[in-house]
PDB file of C-alpha atoms in Angstrom:
ATOM      1  CA  MET A   1     115.088  85.332  92.009  1.00 47.00           C
ATOM      2  CA  SER A   2     118.018  86.338  94.730  1.00 44.00           C
ATOM      3  CA  ASN A   3     116.561  86.762  98.222  1.00 41.00           C
ATOM      4  CA  ASN A   4     117.060  90.665  97.665  1.00 42.00           C
ATOM      5  CA  LYS A   5     114.040  90.299  95.240  1.00 43.00           C
ATOM      6  CA  LEU A   6     112.427  87.901  97.770  1.00 38.00           C
ATOM      7  CA  TYR A   7     112.619  89.769 100.433  1.00 36.00           C
ATOM      8  CA  ILE A   8     110.951  93.327  97.974  1.00 34.00           C
ATOM      9  CA  GLN A   9     108.055  91.246  97.034  1.00 40.00           C
ATOM     10  CA  LEU A  10     107.409  90.365 100.125  1.00 36.00           C
ATOM     11  CA  LEU A  11     107.047  93.656 102.010  1.00 37.00           C
ATOM     12  CA  SER A  12     105.001  94.716  98.453  1.00 36.00           C
ATOM     13  CA  LEU A  13     102.281  92.119  99.386  1.00 36.00           C
ATOM     14  CA  ILE A  14     102.559  92.969 102.757  1.00 35.00           C
ATOM     15  CA  GLY A  15     101.916  96.704 102.505  1.00 40.00           C
ATOM     16  CA  LEU A  16      99.010  95.955 100.482  1.00 37.00           C
ATOM     17  CA  ILE A  17      97.585  93.831 101.967  1.00 36.00           C
ATOM     18  CA  LEU A  18      97.098  95.970 105.359  1.00 39.00           C
ATOM     19  CA  HIS A  19      96.213  98.919 103.228  1.00 39.00           C
ATOM     20  CA  CYS A  20      93.133  97.244 102.028  1.00 39.00           C
ATOM     21  CA  ILE A  21      92.342  95.713 105.673  1.00 36.00           C
ATOM     22  CA  THR A  22      92.137  99.102 107.461  1.00 38.00           C
ATOM     23  CA  GLY A  23      88.759  99.886 106.102  1.00 39.00           C
ATOM     24  CA  TYR A  24      87.886  98.271 108.837  1.00 42.00           C
ATOM     25  CA  SER A  25      89.852 100.192 111.706  1.00 46.00           C
ATOM     26  CA  HIS A  26      88.678 103.674 112.551  1.00 76.00           C
ATOM     27  CA  GLU A  27      91.744 105.310 112.686  1.00 92.00           C
ATOM     28  CA  PHE A  28      94.606 106.837 110.627  1.00 96.00           C
ATOM     29  CA  TRP A  29      97.088 109.199 111.423  1.00 98.00           C
ATOM     30  CA  LEU A  30     101.074 109.789 111.923  1.00 98.00           C
ATOM     31  CA  GLN A  31     102.593 109.511 115.408  1.00 98.00           C
ATOM     32  CA  PRO A  32     105.812 110.878 116.223  1.00 98.00           C
ATOM     33  CA  LEU A  33     108.408 109.016 117.797  1.00 98.00           C
ATOM     34  CA  ASN A  34     109.249 112.719 120.036  1.00 98.00           C
ATOM     35  CA  PHE A  35     107.072 115.352 119.495  1.00 98.00           C
ATOM     36  CA  GLN A  36     109.676 117.518 120.504  1.00 97.00           C
ATOM     37  CA  LEU A  37     113.444 117.183 119.243  1.00 96.00           C
ATOM     38  CA  GLN A  38     116.729 119.322 118.662  1.00 92.00           C
ATOM     39  CA  GLU A  39     117.387 121.106 115.206  1.00 87.00           C
ATOM     40  CA  ARG A  40     120.261 118.601 114.325  1.00 87.00           C
ATOM     41  CA  SER A  41     117.561 115.484 115.013  1.00 94.00           C
ATOM     42  CA  LEU A  42     115.823 113.853 112.728  1.00 96.00           C
ATOM     43  CA  ILE A  43     112.083 113.836 112.265  1.00 97.00           C
ATOM     44  CA  GLU A  44     110.745 110.381 113.024  1.00 98.00           C
ATOM     45  CA  ALA A  45     106.850 109.138 113.190  1.00 98.00           C
ATOM     46  CA  ASN A  46     104.853 106.074 111.862  1.00 98.00           C
ATOM     47  CA  LEU A  47     101.800 105.742 109.718  1.00 98.00           C
ATOM     48  CA  ARG A  48      99.834 103.912 112.612  1.00 96.00           C
ATOM     49  CA  VAL A  49      95.990 102.569 111.355  1.00 94.00           C
ATOM     50  CA  GLY A  50      94.246 101.079 114.409  1.00 93.00           C
ATOM     51  CA  GLN A  51      91.376 101.958 117.157  1.00 91.00           C
ATOM     52  CA  HIS A  52      91.861 103.881 120.653  1.00 91.00           C
ATOM     53  CA  PHE A  53      94.947 105.365 119.835  1.00 94.00           C
ATOM     54  CA  LYS A  54      96.636 102.169 119.433  1.00 92.00           C
ATOM     55  CA  GLY A  55      97.487 100.748 116.147  1.00 93.00           C
ATOM     56  CA  GLU A  56     100.096  99.093 114.217  1.00 91.00           C
ATOM     57  CA  PRO A  57     102.768 100.969 111.899  1.00 95.00           C
ATOM     58  CA  LEU A  58     102.853 101.146 107.672  1.00 96.00           C
ATOM     59  CA  ARG A  59     105.711 100.583 106.598  1.00 97.00           C
ATOM     60  CA  TYR A  60     106.221 103.624 103.168  1.00 97.00           C
ATOM     61  CA  PHE A  61     104.973 102.487 100.263  1.00 96.00           C
ATOM     62  CA  LYS A  62     105.169 104.960  97.414  1.00 95.00           C
ATOM     63  CA  THR A  63     101.888 103.823  95.878  1.00 95.00           C
ATOM     64  CA  ASN A  64     100.017 103.704  99.050  1.00 96.00           C
ATOM     65  CA  PHE A  65      99.737 107.843  98.921  1.00 97.00           C
ATOM     66  CA  GLU A  66      98.914 110.578  96.716  1.00 98.00           C
ATOM     67  CA  THR A  67     101.522 113.027  99.269  1.00 98.00           C
ATOM     68  CA  PHE A  68     103.417 113.125 101.823  1.00 98.00           C
ATOM     69  CA  GLU A  69     105.539 115.773 102.350  1.00 98.00           C
ATOM     70  CA  LEU A  70     107.032 117.891 105.422  1.00 98.00           C
ATOM     71  CA  THR A  71     106.017 121.622 105.558  1.00 98.00           C
ATOM     72  CA  MET A  72     107.913 124.718 108.442  1.00 97.00           C
ATOM     73  CA  ALA A  73     106.865 128.381 107.747  1.00 95.00           C
ATOM     74  CA  ASN A  74     106.580 128.921 104.234  1.00 95.00           C
ATOM     75  CA  LYS A  75     109.203 125.885 102.295  1.00 97.00           C
ATOM     76  CA  THR A  76     107.706 122.834 101.768  1.00 98.00           C
ATOM     77  CA  VAL A  77     109.755 119.694 100.871  1.00 98.00           C
ATOM     78  CA  GLU A  78     108.862 115.418  99.778  1.00 97.00           C
ATOM     79  CA  ILE A  79     109.462 112.938 102.783  1.00 96.00           C
ATOM     80  CA  GLU A  80     111.473 110.527 100.623  1.00 92.00           C
ATOM     81  CA  SER A  81     111.961 107.409 102.619  1.00 94.00           C
ATOM     82  CA  ARG A  82     113.160 104.395 101.385  1.00 93.00           C
ATOM     83  CA  PHE A  83     111.056 101.441 100.006  1.00 95.00           C
ATOM     84  CA  GLY A  84     109.774  99.217 103.063  1.00 95.00           C
ATOM     85  CA  GLN A  85     110.615 101.528 105.553  1.00 96.00           C
ATOM     86  CA  LEU A  86     109.497 101.819 109.199  1.00 96.00           C
ATOM     87  CA  PRO A  87     109.143 104.318 110.850  1.00 97.00           C
ATOM     88  CA  ALA A  88     107.696 105.698 107.521  1.00 98.00           C
ATOM     89  CA  LEU A  89     109.141 109.154 107.899  1.00 98.00           C
ATOM     90  CA  SER A  90     112.797 109.452 108.459  1.00 97.00           C
ATOM     91  CA  GLN A  91     114.222 113.019 107.721  1.00 95.00           C
ATOM     92  CA  LEU A  92     116.461 115.815 108.872  1.00 95.00           C
ATOM     93  CA  PRO A  93     114.426 118.436 109.965  1.00 96.00           C
ATOM     94  CA  LEU A  94     114.489 122.150 107.784  1.00 97.00           C
ATOM     95  CA  GLY A  95     115.174 124.376 110.268  1.00 96.00           C
ATOM     96  CA  GLU A  96     114.381 125.537 114.055  1.00 97.00           C
ATOM     97  CA  GLY A  97     110.693 125.747 114.288  1.00 97.00           C
ATOM     98  CA  LEU A  98     106.994 124.588 114.134  1.00 98.00           C
ATOM     99  CA  HIS A  99     106.794 121.307 111.379  1.00 98.00           C
ATOM    100  CA  ILE A 100     104.158 120.509 109.531  1.00 98.00           C
ATOM    101  CA  ALA A 101     103.871 116.956 108.268  1.00 98.00           C
ATOM    102  CA  SER A 102     100.746 115.503 106.229  1.00 98.00           C
ATOM    103  CA  TYR A 103      99.811 112.915 104.239  1.00 98.00           C
ATOM    104  CA  ILE A 104      97.164 112.228 101.446  1.00 98.00           C
ATOM    105  CA  SER A 105      96.573 108.878 100.860  1.00 98.00           C
ATOM    106  CA  ASN A 106      95.419 107.044  97.434  1.00 98.00           C
ATOM    107  CA  ASN A 107      91.835 105.659  97.343  1.00 97.00           C
ATOM    108  CA  SER A 108      91.486 102.476  98.709  1.00 96.00           C
ATOM    109  CA  THR A 109      88.339 100.039  99.277  1.00 96.00           C
ATOM    110  CA  VAL A 110      85.831  97.782 101.248  1.00 94.00           C
ATOM    111  CA  VAL A 111      83.242  95.786 101.130  1.00 96.00           C
ATOM    112  CA  TYR A 112      80.902  95.000 103.941  1.00 95.00           C
ATOM    113  CA  PRO A 113      80.190  91.943 104.843  1.00 93.00           C
ATOM    114  CA  SER A 114      77.359  92.882 106.767  1.00 94.00           C
ATOM    115  CA  PRO A 115      74.935  95.739 107.091  1.00 95.00           C
ATOM    116  CA  GLU A 116      76.064  95.764 111.011  1.00 94.00           C
ATOM    117  CA  LYS A 117      79.393  96.324 109.780  1.00 92.00           C
ATOM    118  CA  PHE A 118      77.746  99.446 107.702  1.00 95.00           C
ATOM    119  CA  THR A 119      75.597 100.895 109.971  1.00 94.00           C
ATOM    120  CA  GLY A 120      78.159 100.941 113.129  1.00 92.00           C
ATOM    121  CA  PHE A 121      80.406 102.797 112.105  1.00 93.00           C
ATOM    122  CA  LEU A 122      77.813 105.041 110.254  1.00 94.00           C
ATOM    123  CA  THR A 123      76.654 105.262 113.748  1.00 92.00           C
ATOM    124  CA  GLU A 124      80.201 105.835 115.920  1.00 90.00           C
ATOM    125  CA  SER A 125      81.296 108.238 113.185  1.00 92.00           C
ATOM    126  CA  GLY A 126      78.147 110.321 113.015  1.00 93.00           C
ATOM    127  CA  LEU A 127      77.025 109.903 109.770  1.00 96.00           C
ATOM    128  CA  ASP A 128      73.604 108.404 110.489  1.00 94.00           C
ATOM    129  CA  TRP A 129      71.862 110.756 107.080  1.00 97.00           C
ATOM    130  CA  VAL A 130      73.562 108.202 105.250  1.00 97.00           C
ATOM    131  CA  LEU A 131      71.631 105.310 106.609  1.00 96.00           C
ATOM    132  CA  THR A 132      68.443 107.022 105.207  1.00 97.00           C
ATOM    133  CA  GLU A 133      70.037 108.160 101.927  1.00 98.00           C
ATOM    134  CA  HIS A 134      72.111 104.623 100.984  1.00 98.00           C
ATOM    135  CA  GLN A 135      68.461 102.842 101.092  1.00 97.00           C
ATOM    136  CA  GLN A 136      66.732 105.875  99.419  1.00 97.00           C
ATOM    137  CA  ARG A 137      69.178 105.510  96.770  1.00 97.00           C
ATOM    138  CA  GLY A 138      67.372 101.373  96.730  1.00 98.00           C
ATOM    139  CA  LEU A 139      71.407  99.793  96.893  1.00 98.00           C
ATOM    140  CA  PRO A 140      71.954  96.784  98.906  1.00 97.00           C
ATOM    141  CA  ALA A 141      72.543  96.378 102.895  1.00 96.00           C
ATOM    142  CA  SER A 142      75.915  94.447 102.363  1.00 96.00           C
ATOM    143  CA  GLY A 143      78.383  93.235  99.583  1.00 97.00           C
ATOM    144  CA  PHE A 144      78.682  96.951  98.145  1.00 97.00           C
ATOM    145  CA  THR A 145      81.890  98.454  97.797  1.00 98.00           C
ATOM    146  CA  GLU A 146      82.881 101.651 100.012  1.00 97.00           C
ATOM    147  CA  ALA A 147      86.013 103.770  98.785  1.00 98.00           C
ATOM    148  CA  TYR A 148      88.229 105.606 101.757  1.00 97.00           C
ATOM    149  CA  LYS A 149      91.357 108.167 101.722  1.00 97.00           C
ATOM    150  CA  ARG A 150      92.727 109.533 104.494  1.00 98.00           C
ATOM    151  CA  TYR A 151      94.069 112.832 105.397  1.00 98.00           C
ATOM    152  CA  VAL A 152      96.755 113.562 107.820  1.00 98.00           C
ATOM    153  CA  LYS A 153      98.518 116.055 109.671  1.00 98.00           C
ATOM    154  CA  SER A 154     101.095 115.974 112.756  1.00 98.00           C
ATOM    155  CA  LEU A 155     102.906 118.767 114.459  1.00 98.00           C
ATOM    156  CA  ILE A 156     106.401 118.582 115.877  1.00 98.00           C
ATOM    157  CA  ALA A 157     108.243 120.996 117.577  1.00 98.00           C
ATOM    158  CA  VAL A 158     111.803 121.813 116.067  1.00 98.00           C
ATOM    159  CA  GLY A 159     114.195 123.764 118.832  1.00 96.00           C
ATOM    160  CA  ASN A 160     112.131 126.265 119.770  1.00 94.00           C
ATOM    161  CA  GLY A 161     109.149 125.234 118.167  1.00 96.00           C
ATOM    162  CA  ASP A 162     108.168 128.889 116.520  1.00 97.00           C
ATOM    163  CA  GLY A 163     105.055 129.172 114.167  1.00 97.00           C
ATOM    164  CA  GLN A 164     101.867 128.247 113.653  1.00 97.00           C
ATOM    165  CA  ASP A 165      99.935 125.625 112.128  1.00 98.00           C
ATOM    166  CA  GLN A 166      98.895 126.024 108.365  1.00 97.00           C
ATOM    167  CA  ILE A 167      96.217 125.701 105.934  1.00 98.00           C
ATOM    168  CA  LEU A 168      97.755 123.217 103.553  1.00 98.00           C
ATOM    169  CA  GLY A 169      94.885 122.725 101.137  1.00 97.00           C
ATOM    170  CA  LEU A 170      93.986 119.817 102.404  1.00 98.00           C
ATOM    171  CA  ASP A 171      89.922 118.729 101.446  1.00 98.00           C
ATOM    172  CA  PHE A 172      89.643 117.693 105.017  1.00 98.00           C
ATOM    173  CA  GLU A 173      91.625 118.996 106.962  1.00 98.00           C
ATOM    174  CA  TRP A 174      92.301 120.105 110.956  1.00 98.00           C
ATOM    175  CA  VAL A 175      93.717 123.453 111.600  1.00 98.00           C
ATOM    176  CA  VAL A 176      95.422 124.019 115.188  1.00 98.00           C
ATOM    177  CA  ASN A 177      94.777 127.439 116.110  1.00 98.00           C
ATOM    178  CA  ASP A 178      97.080 127.125 119.056  1.00 97.00           C
ATOM    179  CA  ASN A 179     101.160 126.403 118.649  1.00 98.00           C
ATOM    180  CA  PRO A 180     100.461 123.656 121.422  1.00 97.00           C
ATOM    181  CA  TYR A 181     104.148 123.877 122.320  1.00 97.00           C
ATOM    182  CA  GLN A 182     103.977 127.557 123.484  1.00 95.00           C
ATOM    183  CA  LEU A 183     101.036 127.079 125.169  1.00 94.00           C
ATOM    184  CA  SER A 184     101.036 130.103 128.296  1.00 88.00           C
ATOM    185  CA  ALA A 185     101.580 128.385 131.802  1.00 80.00           C
ATOM    186  CA  LYS A 186      97.831 129.343 132.468  1.00 85.00           C
ATOM    187  CA  GLN A 187      96.762 127.809 128.882  1.00 91.00           C
ATOM    188  CA  ASP A 188      94.647 124.717 129.798  1.00 93.00           C
ATOM    189  CA  ASN A 189      93.116 124.099 126.141  1.00 96.00           C
ATOM    190  CA  ILE A 190      93.460 124.276 122.484  1.00 97.00           C
ATOM    191  CA  SER A 191      91.584 125.647 119.763  1.00 98.00           C
ATOM    192  CA  LEU A 192      91.148 123.694 116.549  1.00 98.00           C
ATOM    193  CA  GLN A 193      89.159 124.778 113.250  1.00 98.00           C
ATOM    194  CA  LEU A 194      88.294 121.713 110.824  1.00 98.00           C
ATOM    195  CA  LEU A 195      87.790 122.545 107.210  1.00 98.00           C
ATOM    196  CA  TRP A 196      86.041 120.996 104.141  1.00 98.00           C
ATOM    197  CA  GLN A 197      87.065 122.191 101.280  1.00 97.00           C
ATOM    198  CA  GLY A 198      88.827 125.082 102.646  1.00 96.00           C
ATOM    199  CA  LYS A 199      85.706 125.426 104.519  1.00 98.00           C
ATOM    200  CA  PRO A 200      84.436 125.424 108.044  1.00 98.00           C
ATOM    201  CA  PHE A 201      82.635 121.749 108.506  1.00 98.00           C
ATOM    202  CA  THR A 202      79.943 123.008 111.191  1.00 98.00           C
ATOM    203  CA  ASN A 203      77.787 120.469 113.416  1.00 97.00           C
ATOM    204  CA  LYS A 204      80.667 117.988 112.720  1.00 98.00           C
ATOM    205  CA  LYS A 205      81.590 114.669 114.923  1.00 97.00           C
ATOM    206  CA  ALA A 206      85.246 115.518 116.624  1.00 97.00           C
ATOM    207  CA  LEU A 207      86.958 112.472 117.953  1.00 96.00           C
ATOM    208  CA  ILE A 208      89.522 113.366 120.557  1.00 97.00           C
ATOM    209  CA  PHE A 209      92.319 110.652 121.913  1.00 97.00           C
ATOM    210  CA  ASN A 210      94.374 111.729 124.798  1.00 97.00           C
ATOM    211  CA  ARG A 211      97.240 109.791 125.403  1.00 96.00           C
ATOM    212  CA  ILE A 212      99.006 110.141 129.123  1.00 95.00           C
ATOM    213  CA  GLY A 213     101.314 106.858 130.836  1.00 93.00           C
ATOM    214  CA  ASP A 214      99.742 103.860 128.958  1.00 91.00           C
ATOM    215  CA  LYS A 215      96.653 105.223 129.366  1.00 95.00           C
ATOM    216  CA  VAL A 216      94.092 106.922 126.553  1.00 96.00           C
ATOM    217  CA  LEU A 217      91.233 109.071 127.409  1.00 96.00           C
ATOM    218  CA  GLU A 218      88.701 109.168 125.067  1.00 95.00           C
ATOM    219  CA  ALA A 219      85.764 112.096 124.204  1.00 96.00           C
ATOM    220  CA  GLN A 220      83.511 113.231 121.528  1.00 96.00           C
ATOM    221  CA  LEU A 221      82.829 116.802 120.398  1.00 98.00           C
ATOM    222  CA  ILE A 222      80.612 119.325 117.815  1.00 98.00           C
ATOM    223  CA  THR A 223      81.882 122.139 115.602  1.00 98.00           C
ATOM    224  CA  ASP A 224      80.779 124.688 116.419  1.00 98.00           C
ATOM    225  CA  ASP A 225      79.757 127.204 113.759  1.00 98.00           C
ATOM    226  CA  GLN A 226      82.694 128.011 112.687  1.00 98.00           C
ATOM    227  CA  GLY A 227      83.809 125.031 112.572  1.00 98.00           C
ATOM    228  CA  LYS A 228      85.921 124.849 116.006  1.00 98.00           C
ATOM    229  CA  ILE A 229      86.115 122.744 119.001  1.00 98.00           C
ATOM    230  CA  VAL A 230      88.070 123.382 122.144  1.00 98.00           C
ATOM    231  CA  ILE A 231      89.861 120.611 123.931  1.00 97.00           C
ATOM    232  CA  PRO A 232      91.109 120.544 127.634  1.00 95.00           C
ATOM    233  CA  VAL A 233      94.753 119.928 127.636  1.00 95.00           C
ATOM    234  CA  LEU A 234      95.054 120.103 131.658  1.00 91.00           C
ATOM    235  CA  GLN A 235      97.302 116.413 131.882  1.00 92.00           C
ATOM    236  CA  GLY A 236      98.825 117.063 128.807  1.00 95.00           C
ATOM    237  CA  GLY A 237     100.338 113.907 127.178  1.00 97.00           C
ATOM    238  CA  GLU A 238     100.116 113.620 123.098  1.00 98.00           C
ATOM    239  CA  PHE A 239      96.572 113.937 121.512  1.00 98.00           C
ATOM    240  CA  MET A 240      95.335 112.857 118.384  1.00 98.00           C
ATOM    241  CA  VAL A 241      91.744 114.791 116.946  1.00 98.00           C
ATOM    242  CA  SER A 242      90.036 112.416 113.999  1.00 97.00           C
ATOM    243  CA  ALA A 243      86.598 113.033 111.720  1.00 97.00           C
ATOM    244  CA  VAL A 244      84.836 111.371 109.363  1.00 97.00           C
ATOM    245  CA  HIS A 245      82.948 112.728 106.368  1.00 98.00           C
ATOM    246  CA  MET A 246      80.970 110.487 103.421  1.00 98.00           C
ATOM    247  CA  VAL A 247      80.285 111.316  99.413  1.00 98.00           C
ATOM    248  CA  ARG A 248      79.210 109.839  96.619  1.00 98.00           C
ATOM    249  CA  PRO A 249      81.967 108.965  94.669  1.00 98.00           C
ATOM    250  CA  SER A 250      82.873 111.007  91.342  1.00 97.00           C
ATOM    251  CA  PRO A 251      82.454 108.915  87.553  1.00 97.00           C
ATOM    252  CA  GLU A 252      85.518 107.653  87.422  1.00 98.00           C
ATOM    253  CA  LEU A 253      86.293 106.800  90.881  1.00 98.00           C
ATOM    254  CA  SER A 254      82.697 104.890  91.060  1.00 97.00           C
ATOM    255  CA  ALA A 255      83.532 103.090  86.908  1.00 98.00           C
ATOM    256  CA  SER A 256      87.120 102.424  88.246  1.00 97.00           C
ATOM    257  CA  THR A 257      86.313 100.917  91.549  1.00 97.00           C
ATOM    258  CA  GLU A 258      82.368 100.008  91.533  1.00 97.00           C
ATOM    259  CA  ALA A 259      81.438 102.357  95.153  1.00 98.00           C
ATOM    260  CA  VAL A 260      78.417 103.387  96.076  1.00 98.00           C
ATOM    261  CA  TRP A 261      80.207 105.810  98.989  1.00 98.00           C
ATOM    262  CA  GLN A 262      84.059 107.700  99.317  1.00 98.00           C
ATOM    263  CA  SER A 263      84.766 108.249 102.879  1.00 98.00           C
ATOM    264  CA  LEU A 264      86.796 111.014 103.939  1.00 98.00           C
ATOM    265  CA  TRP A 265      88.798 110.735 107.495  1.00 98.00           C
ATOM    266  CA  THR A 266      90.985 113.898 108.716  1.00 98.00           C
ATOM    267  CA  SER A 267      93.660 113.244 111.745  1.00 98.00           C
ATOM    268  CA  THR A 268      95.870 115.605 113.140  1.00 98.00           C
ATOM    269  CA  SER A 269      97.994 114.821 116.195  1.00 98.00           C
ATOM    270  CA  PHE A 270     100.731 116.970 118.486  1.00 98.00           C
ATOM    271  CA  ALA A 271     101.827 116.338 122.305  1.00 98.00           C
ATOM    272  CA  VAL A 272     101.536 119.053 125.311  1.00 97.00           C
ATOM    273  CA  ASP A 273     104.134 119.201 128.058  1.00 92.00           C
ATOM    274  CA  LYS A 274     102.622 120.399 131.241  1.00 81.00           C
ATOM    275  CA  SER A 275     105.670 119.715 133.199  1.00 77.00           C
ATOM    276  CA  LYS A 276     107.338 122.535 132.316  1.00 67.00           C
TER     277      LYS A 276
END
């Protein structure tokens, strides 16, 4: 076997291992190398998995996702990177304006080795109701399988950054109502709406992460009766907003994975420059 083929097989194995172990991690997001760039510059972003807005970059493996796309206004293209590439997104922009990078993962699975792992995850994610239903269904306290799927977006300004975030039709999706790259000098907050299957997701816990230099601030909010939250952006910096939902898996998914639950994760990322 050639060294090149051996290297490719090794990358595939590493990608599979990383994809499997992320079930114990809490967040998955797209982190652009630059949130604002010139029209002819490459849009580059890492897929990251970890906690507290810190995590490891994942390589581009087409087997890990359903869709990976770049949208500007009414144009959408598929992101095509090299096998095993870092950063996973490296592509010329579609023009001048606000770009939306989006990623829908395939289902992966995790087996919970202890009750504490499961209850801890549910508590952190605002999913306490799941434990009651878990017990009512007569499911074991540990050793069971959960499938999980990720829905990720990121907003990148190219040139003037004109445009608005859009509803892309993801099953679980954040929509940023204000263009973070065109805020007025007096605007100190940004509104977002959480959608589940196209409808506002009310009374849902949202986690907000704000990186300012080397410091990461964290907060929690609950979506209102329109599925909205308003987050302060007084100090600017990079932002990542996430939420988790849990459903019973479809019969097909349950049959293929033996999963008794399916967790669905959504996040969006953007930056605000308050130095202007």
